[in-house]
Amino acid sequence: MTVESSDFTLLPDLAVRTLGGAVVWANDESFAEKENLIRPEESEYSPATFGHKGQVYDGWETRRRRGDIGAFPADDDCDTAIVRLGVPGVIKGVVVDTAWFKGNYPPEVSVEAIAVPGYPSAGELAAADGWTTIVARAKVEGDTKNPFTVDSDRRWTHVRLRMFPDGGVARLRVHGIAKPELRWLDSGPFDLAALENGGLVADCSNRFYSHPQNVLMPGRARVMGDGWETARGRDKSTNDWVDVRLVEEGVLTMVEIDTSYFLFNAPGAAALTGIRADGSEVELLARTVLQPDTRHRFAIESDEAVVRVRLDAYPDGGLARLRVFGSLTEAARTRLRAEEDGLA
């Protein structure tokens, strides 16, 4: 299934902590802290684990509303958390996950978004004008991943989750396509495949054990599960592959193929093919033997401009990261400037 399909959850989570997301403000977190909303792992639950404030939940949980009590105004009909996306982007869908919240989930939620330049404070964001509804107030179910499609082509930097009137949410997933500012991309050679720069896994042969978008995440993998691992291939006539859409057209200079933590299930070899704008292909790295648990770096000798790359893994296995370094073409810069104006 490709990222052009209707399943927006195949797109990266722009809010996840490992991409640089942060929960910068919440009006209340009496029972469970707001930072849990963007943790990368699935929410967990241990029964009868009580702390001073009650059962411990792996999520964000507010107090029960009882009118005007102290710092909580009676006319405030919802609880609110603001999340800074790890990288600005176009949001295609949101998942409000109420895992394990069975008797204390919010009956309804809404999501708003805003684009704010620079590094605004939490107070500035809470008071800012320009918040736009991307998920209208809607009912949600408890202990459920509640998905909402977003119909907007604008670039956003922050989202605001509202719970009506109160309760708990385990995770907030904000799926979309990264759209960083051109000035950050135009300062010299960079990783044209990185999620934080606007790269994206467009398709792959297999996602049995883990999501292929992981190979484009920032930083080093910490464990094998941070990468992309396929099922064991039994058809000797085929091999696994991942197709990456670059941020825009560029000329590549170096590729890093990282098999860190894959000790007994790394690919035996790999090759890198570039795809030009017209769909034709160019060999960037011939089939090359790989070692397990190793960061491999290979120079690319081609001066061909490409818009996508396909990494072929022989015959199957796992990769921690894929880095594709290069520079934008002048035509790409022109298109990105025009796109930037259209996303504002």
mmCIF file of C-alpha atoms in Angstrom:
data_model
loop_
_atom_site.group_PDB
_atom_site.id
_atom_site.type_symbol
_atom_site.label_atom_id
_atom_site.label_comp_id
_atom_site.label_asym_id
_atom_site.label_seq_id
_atom_site.Cartn_x
_atom_site.Cartn_y
_atom_site.Cartn_z
ATOM 1 C CA MET A 1 0.000 0.000 0.000
ATOM 2 C CA THR A 2 1.426 3.374 -0.994
ATOM 3 C CA VAL A 3 1.232 6.710 0.802
ATOM 4 C CA GLU A 4 -1.164 7.869 -1.918
ATOM 5 C CA SER A 5 -3.763 5.469 -0.479
ATOM 6 C CA SER A 6 -6.611 6.527 1.798
ATOM 7 C CA ASP A 7 -4.830 5.180 4.887
ATOM 8 C CA PHE A 8 -3.223 8.325 6.297
ATOM 9 C CA THR A 9 -1.639 6.360 9.147
ATOM 10 C CA LEU A 10 0.997 5.161 6.657
ATOM 11 C CA LEU A 11 2.343 8.722 6.758
ATOM 12 C CA PRO A 12 4.775 9.714 9.518
ATOM 13 C CA ASP A 13 3.558 11.074 12.833
ATOM 14 C CA LEU A 14 4.728 14.705 12.782
ATOM 15 C CA ALA A 15 4.050 15.135 16.513
ATOM 16 C CA VAL A 16 5.985 12.142 17.865
ATOM 17 C CA ARG A 17 8.712 12.869 20.375
ATOM 18 C CA THR A 18 11.417 11.108 18.363
ATOM 19 C CA LEU A 19 10.850 13.579 15.517
ATOM 20 C CA GLY A 20 11.207 16.503 17.933
ATOM 21 C CA GLY A 21 7.581 17.026 18.938
ATOM 22 C CA ALA A 22 6.719 18.463 22.348
ATOM 23 C CA VAL A 23 3.607 19.068 24.437
ATOM 24 C CA VAL A 24 4.224 22.702 25.342
ATOM 25 C CA TRP A 25 1.112 23.519 27.381
ATOM 26 C CA ALA A 26 -1.980 22.065 29.014
ATOM 27 C CA ASN A 27 -4.528 23.711 31.239
ATOM 28 C CA ASP A 28 -4.629 20.687 33.533
ATOM 29 C CA GLU A 29 -2.807 17.384 34.058
ATOM 30 C CA SER A 30 -4.021 16.434 37.523
ATOM 31 C CA PHE A 31 -3.904 12.663 37.082
ATOM 32 C CA ALA A 32 -1.408 12.002 34.254
ATOM 33 C CA GLU A 33 1.108 14.275 32.565
ATOM 34 C CA LYS A 34 0.605 15.807 29.136
ATOM 35 C CA GLU A 35 3.996 14.615 27.813
ATOM 36 C CA ASN A 36 2.646 11.070 27.494
ATOM 37 C CA LEU A 37 0.535 12.144 24.502
ATOM 38 C CA ILE A 38 3.432 12.008 22.039
ATOM 39 C CA ARG A 39 5.477 9.079 23.301
ATOM 40 C CA PRO A 40 6.418 6.852 20.327
ATOM 41 C CA GLU A 41 5.481 3.509 21.860
ATOM 42 C CA GLU A 42 1.956 2.214 22.331
ATOM 43 C CA SER A 43 0.285 3.058 25.622
ATOM 44 C CA GLU A 44 0.657 0.454 28.373
ATOM 45 C CA TYR A 45 -1.440 -0.355 31.431
ATOM 46 C CA SER A 46 -0.750 -2.156 34.694
ATOM 47 C CA PRO A 47 -3.824 -2.826 36.851
ATOM 48 C CA ALA A 48 -3.887 -1.748 40.494
ATOM 49 C CA THR A 49 -0.859 0.531 40.166
ATOM 50 C CA PHE A 50 -2.035 3.350 42.383
ATOM 51 C CA GLY A 51 -0.095 6.480 43.204
ATOM 52 C CA HIS A 52 -0.992 9.386 45.462
ATOM 53 C CA LYS A 53 -3.411 10.712 42.799
ATOM 54 C CA GLY A 54 -5.013 7.394 41.908
ATOM 55 C CA GLN A 55 -4.504 4.760 39.193
ATOM 56 C CA VAL A 56 -1.396 5.484 37.105
ATOM 57 C CA TYR A 57 -2.219 5.968 33.411
ATOM 58 C CA ASP A 58 0.140 6.102 30.443
ATOM 59 C CA GLY A 59 -1.545 9.094 28.856
ATOM 60 C CA TRP A 60 -2.855 12.583 29.605
ATOM 61 C CA GLU A 61 -5.661 12.691 32.180
ATOM 62 C CA THR A 62 -7.366 15.674 33.775
ATOM 63 C CA ARG A 63 -9.507 16.000 36.922
ATOM 64 C CA ARG A 64 -13.303 15.634 36.987
ATOM 65 C CA ARG A 65 -14.947 19.017 36.452
ATOM 66 C CA ARG A 66 -16.967 20.371 39.336
ATOM 67 C CA GLY A 67 -17.745 23.928 38.248
ATOM 68 C CA ASP A 68 -15.655 26.855 39.462
ATOM 69 C CA ILE A 69 -12.925 25.333 41.625
ATOM 70 C CA GLY A 70 -9.806 27.383 42.198
ATOM 71 C CA ALA A 71 -7.884 27.859 38.950
ATOM 72 C CA PHE A 72 -10.563 26.200 36.826
ATOM 73 C CA PRO A 73 -13.196 28.722 35.605
ATOM 74 C CA ALA A 74 -16.771 27.517 35.427
ATOM 75 C CA ASP A 75 -17.180 28.905 31.895
ATOM 76 C CA ASP A 76 -14.271 26.863 30.523
ATOM 77 C CA ASP A 77 -16.066 23.844 29.026
ATOM 78 C CA CYS A 78 -13.066 21.752 27.987
ATOM 79 C CA ASP A 79 -9.523 20.712 28.806
ATOM 80 C CA THR A 80 -6.783 21.648 26.361
ATOM 81 C CA ALA A 81 -3.240 20.609 25.385
ATOM 82 C CA ILE A 82 -0.987 22.267 22.795
ATOM 83 C CA VAL A 83 1.536 20.190 20.838
ATOM 84 C CA ARG A 84 4.437 21.590 18.833
ATOM 85 C CA LEU A 85 5.041 19.418 15.787
ATOM 86 C CA GLY A 86 8.524 17.994 15.448
ATOM 87 C CA VAL A 87 8.633 19.519 11.970
ATOM 88 C CA PRO A 88 6.047 21.779 10.283
ATOM 89 C CA GLY A 89 3.884 19.977 7.789
ATOM 90 C CA VAL A 90 0.630 19.355 5.950
ATOM 91 C CA ILE A 91 -1.634 17.268 8.182
ATOM 92 C CA LYS A 92 -3.614 14.493 6.484
ATOM 93 C CA GLY A 93 -5.139 12.833 9.521
ATOM 94 C CA VAL A 94 -5.244 12.660 13.310
ATOM 95 C CA VAL A 95 -5.656 9.687 15.641
ATOM 96 C CA VAL A 96 -6.978 10.351 19.147
ATOM 97 C CA ASP A 97 -6.070 7.137 20.967
ATOM 98 C CA THR A 98 -7.982 6.524 24.205
ATOM 99 C CA ALA A 99 -6.272 3.178 24.959
ATOM 100 C CA TRP A 100 -7.045 1.911 28.485
ATOM 101 C CA PHE A 101 -9.301 4.865 29.231
ATOM 102 C CA LYS A 102 -12.578 2.944 29.578
ATOM 103 C CA GLY A 103 -14.584 4.879 32.153
ATOM 104 C CA ASN A 104 -12.688 8.139 32.059
ATOM 105 C CA TYR A 105 -12.274 9.048 28.382
ATOM 106 C CA PRO A 106 -13.693 12.315 26.994
ATOM 107 C CA PRO A 107 -17.080 11.962 25.240
ATOM 108 C CA GLU A 108 -15.988 14.423 22.544
ATOM 109 C CA VAL A 109 -12.811 16.017 21.192
ATOM 110 C CA SER A 110 -11.734 18.585 18.636
ATOM 111 C CA VAL A 111 -8.375 19.483 17.091
ATOM 112 C CA GLU A 112 -7.166 22.872 15.894
ATOM 113 C CA ALA A 113 -3.938 23.910 14.184
ATOM 114 C CA ILE A 114 -1.888 27.047 13.727
ATOM 115 C CA ALA A 115 1.276 28.142 11.908
ATOM 116 C CA VAL A 116 3.516 30.358 14.020
ATOM 117 C CA PRO A 117 7.050 31.364 12.953
ATOM 118 C CA GLY A 118 10.013 31.179 15.294
ATOM 119 C CA TYR A 119 9.868 29.769 18.810
ATOM 120 C CA PRO A 120 6.772 31.102 20.605
ATOM 121 C CA SER A 121 6.356 30.521 24.321
ATOM 122 C CA ALA A 122 3.557 28.400 25.752
ATOM 123 C CA GLY A 123 1.773 31.540 26.934
ATOM 124 C CA GLU A 124 2.007 33.150 23.506
ATOM 125 C CA LEU A 125 0.551 30.038 21.872
ATOM 126 C CA ALA A 126 -2.291 29.751 24.375
ATOM 127 C CA ALA A 127 -3.273 33.358 23.690
ATOM 128 C CA ALA A 128 -2.612 33.363 19.928
ATOM 129 C CA ASP A 129 -5.224 34.211 17.339
ATOM 130 C CA GLY A 130 -5.374 32.209 14.134
ATOM 131 C CA TRP A 131 -6.173 28.740 15.443
ATOM 132 C CA THR A 132 -8.073 26.855 12.726
ATOM 133 C CA THR A 133 -10.303 23.826 13.312
ATOM 134 C CA ILE A 134 -9.042 20.780 11.413
ATOM 135 C CA VAL A 135 -11.164 18.221 13.311
ATOM 136 C CA ALA A 136 -14.571 19.557 14.316
ATOM 137 C CA ARG A 137 -15.977 18.555 17.696
ATOM 138 C CA ALA A 138 -16.756 14.854 17.415
ATOM 139 C CA LYS A 139 -17.651 11.866 19.567
ATOM 140 C CA VAL A 140 -14.930 9.382 20.489
ATOM 141 C CA GLU A 141 -14.990 5.884 21.961
ATOM 142 C CA GLY A 142 -13.061 4.699 24.979
ATOM 143 C CA ASP A 143 -10.100 2.316 24.717
ATOM 144 C CA THR A 144 -10.051 2.958 20.950
ATOM 145 C CA LYS A 145 -7.873 4.506 18.256
ATOM 146 C CA ASN A 146 -10.248 7.167 16.933
ATOM 147 C CA PRO A 147 -9.133 8.304 13.426
ATOM 148 C CA PHE A 148 -10.077 11.612 11.788
ATOM 149 C CA THR A 149 -9.196 12.603 8.223
ATOM 150 C CA VAL A 150 -8.028 16.192 7.750
ATOM 151 C CA ASP A 151 -8.896 18.133 4.595
ATOM 152 C CA SER A 152 -6.355 20.968 4.413
ATOM 153 C CA ASP A 153 -3.322 21.741 2.258
ATOM 154 C CA ARG A 154 -1.891 24.352 4.615
ATOM 155 C CA ARG A 155 1.339 23.966 6.580
ATOM 156 C CA TRP A 156 0.970 23.914 10.363
ATOM 157 C CA THR A 157 3.478 24.132 13.219
ATOM 158 C CA HIS A 158 1.282 23.367 16.274
ATOM 159 C CA VAL A 159 -1.949 21.540 17.082
ATOM 160 C CA ARG A 160 -4.373 22.017 19.962
ATOM 161 C CA LEU A 161 -6.347 19.061 21.337
ATOM 162 C CA ARG A 162 -9.538 19.826 23.260
ATOM 163 C CA MET A 163 -11.417 17.302 25.420
ATOM 164 C CA PHE A 164 -15.096 17.968 26.180
ATOM 165 C CA PRO A 165 -15.453 18.264 29.075
ATOM 166 C CA ASP A 166 -12.528 16.346 30.629
ATOM 167 C CA GLY A 167 -11.003 12.869 30.839
ATOM 168 C CA GLY A 168 -8.019 11.038 29.419
ATOM 169 C CA VAL A 169 -6.286 10.483 26.074
ATOM 170 C CA ALA A 170 -3.407 8.023 25.768
ATOM 171 C CA ARG A 171 -1.761 9.206 22.533
ATOM 172 C CA LEU A 172 -2.248 11.895 19.903
ATOM 173 C CA ARG A 173 -0.923 10.979 16.444
ATOM 174 C CA VAL A 174 -0.690 13.715 13.807
ATOM 175 C CA HIS A 175 0.031 12.087 10.443
ATOM 176 C CA GLY A 176 1.186 14.129 7.479
ATOM 177 C CA ILE A 177 3.978 15.275 5.193
ATOM 178 C CA ALA A 178 6.816 17.400 6.512
ATOM 179 C CA LYS A 179 7.217 20.845 4.940
ATOM 180 C CA PRO A 180 10.195 22.653 6.512
ATOM 181 C CA GLU A 181 11.056 26.187 5.464
ATOM 182 C CA LEU A 182 13.182 26.483 2.328
ATOM 183 C CA ARG A 183 15.818 28.608 4.097
ATOM 184 C CA TRP A 184 16.789 25.567 6.176
ATOM 185 C CA LEU A 185 17.087 23.371 3.097
ATOM 186 C CA ASP A 186 19.005 25.905 1.000
ATOM 187 C CA SER A 187 22.010 26.416 3.263
ATOM 188 C CA GLY A 188 24.154 23.659 1.719
ATOM 189 C CA PRO A 189 24.158 19.868 1.145
ATOM 190 C CA PHE A 190 21.742 17.994 3.392
ATOM 191 C CA ASP A 191 19.852 14.702 3.729
ATOM 192 C CA LEU A 192 17.239 14.884 0.970
ATOM 193 C CA ALA A 193 15.462 11.780 2.277
ATOM 194 C CA ALA A 194 15.058 12.757 5.951
ATOM 195 C CA LEU A 195 11.496 13.013 7.249
ATOM 196 C CA GLU A 196 12.317 16.273 9.009
ATOM 197 C CA ASN A 197 13.396 17.759 5.670
ATOM 198 C CA GLY A 198 10.304 16.608 3.790
ATOM 199 C CA GLY A 199 11.387 13.175 2.562
ATOM 200 C CA LEU A 200 8.930 10.298 2.664
ATOM 201 C CA VAL A 201 8.745 6.546 2.139
ATOM 202 C CA ALA A 202 6.355 6.288 -0.809
ATOM 203 C CA ASP A 203 6.128 2.495 -0.918
ATOM 204 C CA CYS A 204 7.915 -0.688 0.113
ATOM 205 C CA SER A 205 7.829 -4.410 -0.498
ATOM 206 C CA ASN A 206 7.016 -5.463 3.062
ATOM 207 C CA ARG A 207 6.309 -3.919 6.478
ATOM 208 C CA PHE A 208 5.796 -7.106 8.493
ATOM 209 C CA TYR A 209 7.768 -6.245 11.643
ATOM 210 C CA SER A 210 8.042 -2.445 11.635
ATOM 211 C CA HIS A 211 7.176 0.686 9.707
ATOM 212 C CA PRO A 212 9.491 1.654 6.823
ATOM 213 C CA GLN A 213 9.181 5.376 7.681
ATOM 214 C CA ASN A 214 11.482 4.563 10.622
ATOM 215 C CA VAL A 215 14.531 4.491 8.334
ATOM 216 C CA LEU A 216 14.126 8.228 7.668
ATOM 217 C CA MET A 217 13.727 9.292 11.312
ATOM 218 C CA PRO A 218 16.292 11.644 12.876
ATOM 219 C CA GLY A 219 19.132 10.432 15.073
ATOM 220 C CA ARG A 220 20.588 6.984 15.538
ATOM 221 C CA ALA A 221 18.410 3.966 16.138
ATOM 222 C CA ARG A 222 18.496 2.869 19.786
ATOM 223 C CA VAL A 223 17.251 -0.707 19.273
ATOM 224 C CA MET A 224 16.386 -2.973 16.344
ATOM 225 C CA GLY A 225 12.720 -2.000 16.649
ATOM 226 C CA ASP A 226 13.588 1.601 15.734
ATOM 227 C CA GLY A 227 14.314 0.537 12.154
ATOM 228 C CA TRP A 228 12.502 -1.262 9.324
ATOM 229 C CA GLU A 229 12.433 -5.066 9.280
ATOM 230 C CA THR A 230 10.770 -7.328 6.720
ATOM 231 C CA ALA A 231 9.516 -10.886 6.959
ATOM 232 C CA ARG A 232 11.863 -13.655 5.869
ATOM 233 C CA GLY A 233 11.686 -13.945 2.094
ATOM 234 C CA ARG A 234 11.229 -17.442 0.704
ATOM 235 C CA ASP A 235 10.908 -16.554 -2.982
ATOM 236 C CA LYS A 236 14.464 -16.555 -4.321
ATOM 237 C CA SER A 237 13.404 -14.661 -7.458
ATOM 238 C CA THR A 238 12.503 -11.484 -5.532
ATOM 239 C CA ASN A 239 14.052 -9.155 -2.960
ATOM 240 C CA ASP A 240 12.820 -6.507 -0.550
ATOM 241 C CA TRP A 241 12.933 -2.801 -1.412
ATOM 242 C CA VAL A 242 11.921 0.631 -0.167
ATOM 243 C CA ASP A 243 11.009 3.565 -2.427
ATOM 244 C CA VAL A 244 11.800 7.017 -0.990
ATOM 245 C CA ARG A 245 10.428 10.277 -2.317
ATOM 246 C CA LEU A 246 13.026 13.011 -1.813
ATOM 247 C CA VAL A 247 12.059 16.458 -0.571
ATOM 248 C CA GLU A 248 12.598 17.659 -4.166
ATOM 249 C CA GLU A 249 14.870 17.077 -7.149
ATOM 250 C CA GLY A 250 18.533 16.921 -6.209
ATOM 251 C CA VAL A 251 21.994 15.714 -7.116
ATOM 252 C CA LEU A 252 23.301 13.167 -4.625
ATOM 253 C CA THR A 253 26.829 12.906 -3.273
ATOM 254 C CA MET A 254 26.723 10.266 -0.528
ATOM 255 C CA VAL A 255 24.471 7.565 0.906
ATOM 256 C CA GLU A 256 24.533 6.037 4.375
ATOM 257 C CA ILE A 257 23.015 2.571 4.811
ATOM 258 C CA ASP A 258 22.877 1.767 8.514
ATOM 259 C CA THR A 259 22.290 -1.803 9.759
ATOM 260 C CA SER A 260 22.899 -0.979 13.446
ATOM 261 C CA TYR A 261 21.361 -3.519 15.859
ATOM 262 C CA PHE A 262 20.546 -5.910 13.013
ATOM 263 C CA LEU A 263 23.000 -8.644 13.965
ATOM 264 C CA PHE A 264 21.542 -11.760 12.349
ATOM 265 C CA ASN A 265 18.908 -10.299 10.059
ATOM 266 C CA ALA A 266 20.640 -7.524 8.118
ATOM 267 C CA PRO A 267 20.480 -7.705 4.305
ATOM 268 C CA GLY A 268 23.403 -9.472 2.689
ATOM 269 C CA ALA A 269 23.739 -6.727 0.080
ATOM 270 C CA ALA A 270 22.061 -3.550 -1.145
ATOM 271 C CA ALA A 271 21.841 -1.360 -4.249
ATOM 272 C CA LEU A 272 20.598 2.195 -4.727
ATOM 273 C CA THR A 273 18.750 3.349 -7.837
ATOM 274 C CA GLY A 274 17.776 6.933 -8.613
ATOM 275 C CA ILE A 275 14.534 7.808 -10.393
ATOM 276 C CA ARG A 276 14.531 10.937 -12.546
ATOM 277 C CA ALA A 277 11.536 13.259 -12.921
ATOM 278 C CA ASP A 278 10.540 11.508 -16.154
ATOM 279 C CA GLY A 279 10.477 8.100 -14.447
ATOM 280 C CA SER A 280 13.706 6.782 -15.955
ATOM 281 C CA GLU A 281 16.290 5.170 -13.701
ATOM 282 C CA VAL A 282 19.978 5.682 -13.017
ATOM 283 C CA GLU A 283 22.300 3.443 -10.997
ATOM 284 C CA LEU A 284 23.672 5.325 -7.998
ATOM 285 C CA LEU A 285 25.200 2.436 -6.060
ATOM 286 C CA ALA A 286 25.784 -0.973 -7.607
ATOM 287 C CA ARG A 287 24.873 -4.076 -5.623
ATOM 288 C CA THR A 288 27.249 -3.966 -2.656
ATOM 289 C CA VAL A 289 27.859 -6.387 0.219
ATOM 290 C CA LEU A 290 26.665 -5.138 3.633
ATOM 291 C CA GLN A 291 27.848 -6.048 7.116
ATOM 292 C CA PRO A 292 25.553 -6.502 10.111
ATOM 293 C CA ASP A 293 25.370 -3.839 12.851
ATOM 294 C CA THR A 294 27.341 -1.325 10.752
ATOM 295 C CA ARG A 295 26.974 2.244 9.438
ATOM 296 C CA HIS A 296 28.025 2.018 5.778
ATOM 297 C CA ARG A 297 28.875 5.204 3.880
ATOM 298 C CA PHE A 298 29.303 5.208 0.113
ATOM 299 C CA ALA A 299 30.210 8.055 -2.230
ATOM 300 C CA ILE A 300 27.886 8.572 -5.208
ATOM 301 C CA GLU A 301 29.703 9.437 -8.431
ATOM 302 C CA SER A 302 26.666 10.348 -10.544
ATOM 303 C CA ASP A 303 25.734 13.968 -11.334
ATOM 304 C CA GLU A 304 22.208 12.986 -12.470
ATOM 305 C CA ALA A 305 19.321 14.841 -10.832
ATOM 306 C CA VAL A 306 16.738 12.510 -9.248
ATOM 307 C CA VAL A 307 13.439 12.911 -7.407
ATOM 308 C CA ARG A 308 13.227 9.458 -5.787
ATOM 309 C CA VAL A 309 15.548 6.651 -4.781
ATOM 310 C CA ARG A 310 14.883 2.926 -4.443
ATOM 311 C CA LEU A 311 16.981 0.894 -2.048
ATOM 312 C CA ASP A 312 17.007 -2.801 -2.913
ATOM 313 C CA ALA A 313 17.869 -5.130 -0.030
ATOM 314 C CA TYR A 314 19.104 -8.617 -0.968
ATOM 315 C CA PRO A 315 17.361 -10.844 -0.246
ATOM 316 C CA ASP A 316 15.504 -9.426 2.802
ATOM 317 C CA GLY A 317 16.230 -8.213 6.319
ATOM 318 C CA GLY A 318 16.315 -4.974 8.245
ATOM 319 C CA LEU A 319 17.762 -1.479 8.124
ATOM 320 C CA ALA A 320 18.131 1.054 10.924
ATOM 321 C CA ARG A 321 18.514 4.218 8.843
ATOM 322 C CA LEU A 322 18.910 5.445 5.274
ATOM 323 C CA ARG A 323 20.569 8.838 4.662
ATOM 324 C CA VAL A 324 20.804 10.369 1.186
ATOM 325 C CA PHE A 325 22.977 13.479 1.085
ATOM 326 C CA GLY A 326 23.024 15.988 -1.758
ATOM 327 C CA SER A 327 21.922 19.420 -2.966
ATOM 328 C CA LEU A 328 18.770 20.784 -4.581
ATOM 329 C CA THR A 329 18.698 21.713 -8.244
ATOM 330 C CA GLU A 330 17.808 25.298 -9.148
ATOM 331 C CA ALA A 331 14.491 24.122 -10.612
ATOM 332 C CA ALA A 332 13.694 22.425 -7.292
ATOM 333 C CA ARG A 333 14.422 25.620 -5.377
ATOM 334 C CA THR A 334 12.038 27.530 -7.634
ATOM 335 C CA ARG A 335 9.253 24.992 -7.097
ATOM 336 C CA LEU A 336 9.786 24.946 -3.333
ATOM 337 C CA ARG A 337 9.581 28.741 -3.160
ATOM 338 C CA ALA A 338 6.271 28.662 -5.029
ATOM 339 C CA GLU A 339 4.979 25.844 -2.815
ATOM 340 C CA GLU A 340 6.030 27.696 0.312
ATOM 341 C CA ASP A 341 3.989 30.708 -0.783
ATOM 342 C CA GLY A 342 0.989 28.472 -1.420
ATOM 343 C CA LEU A 343 1.183 26.797 2.015
ATOM 344 C CA ALA A 344 1.265 30.064 3.951
#
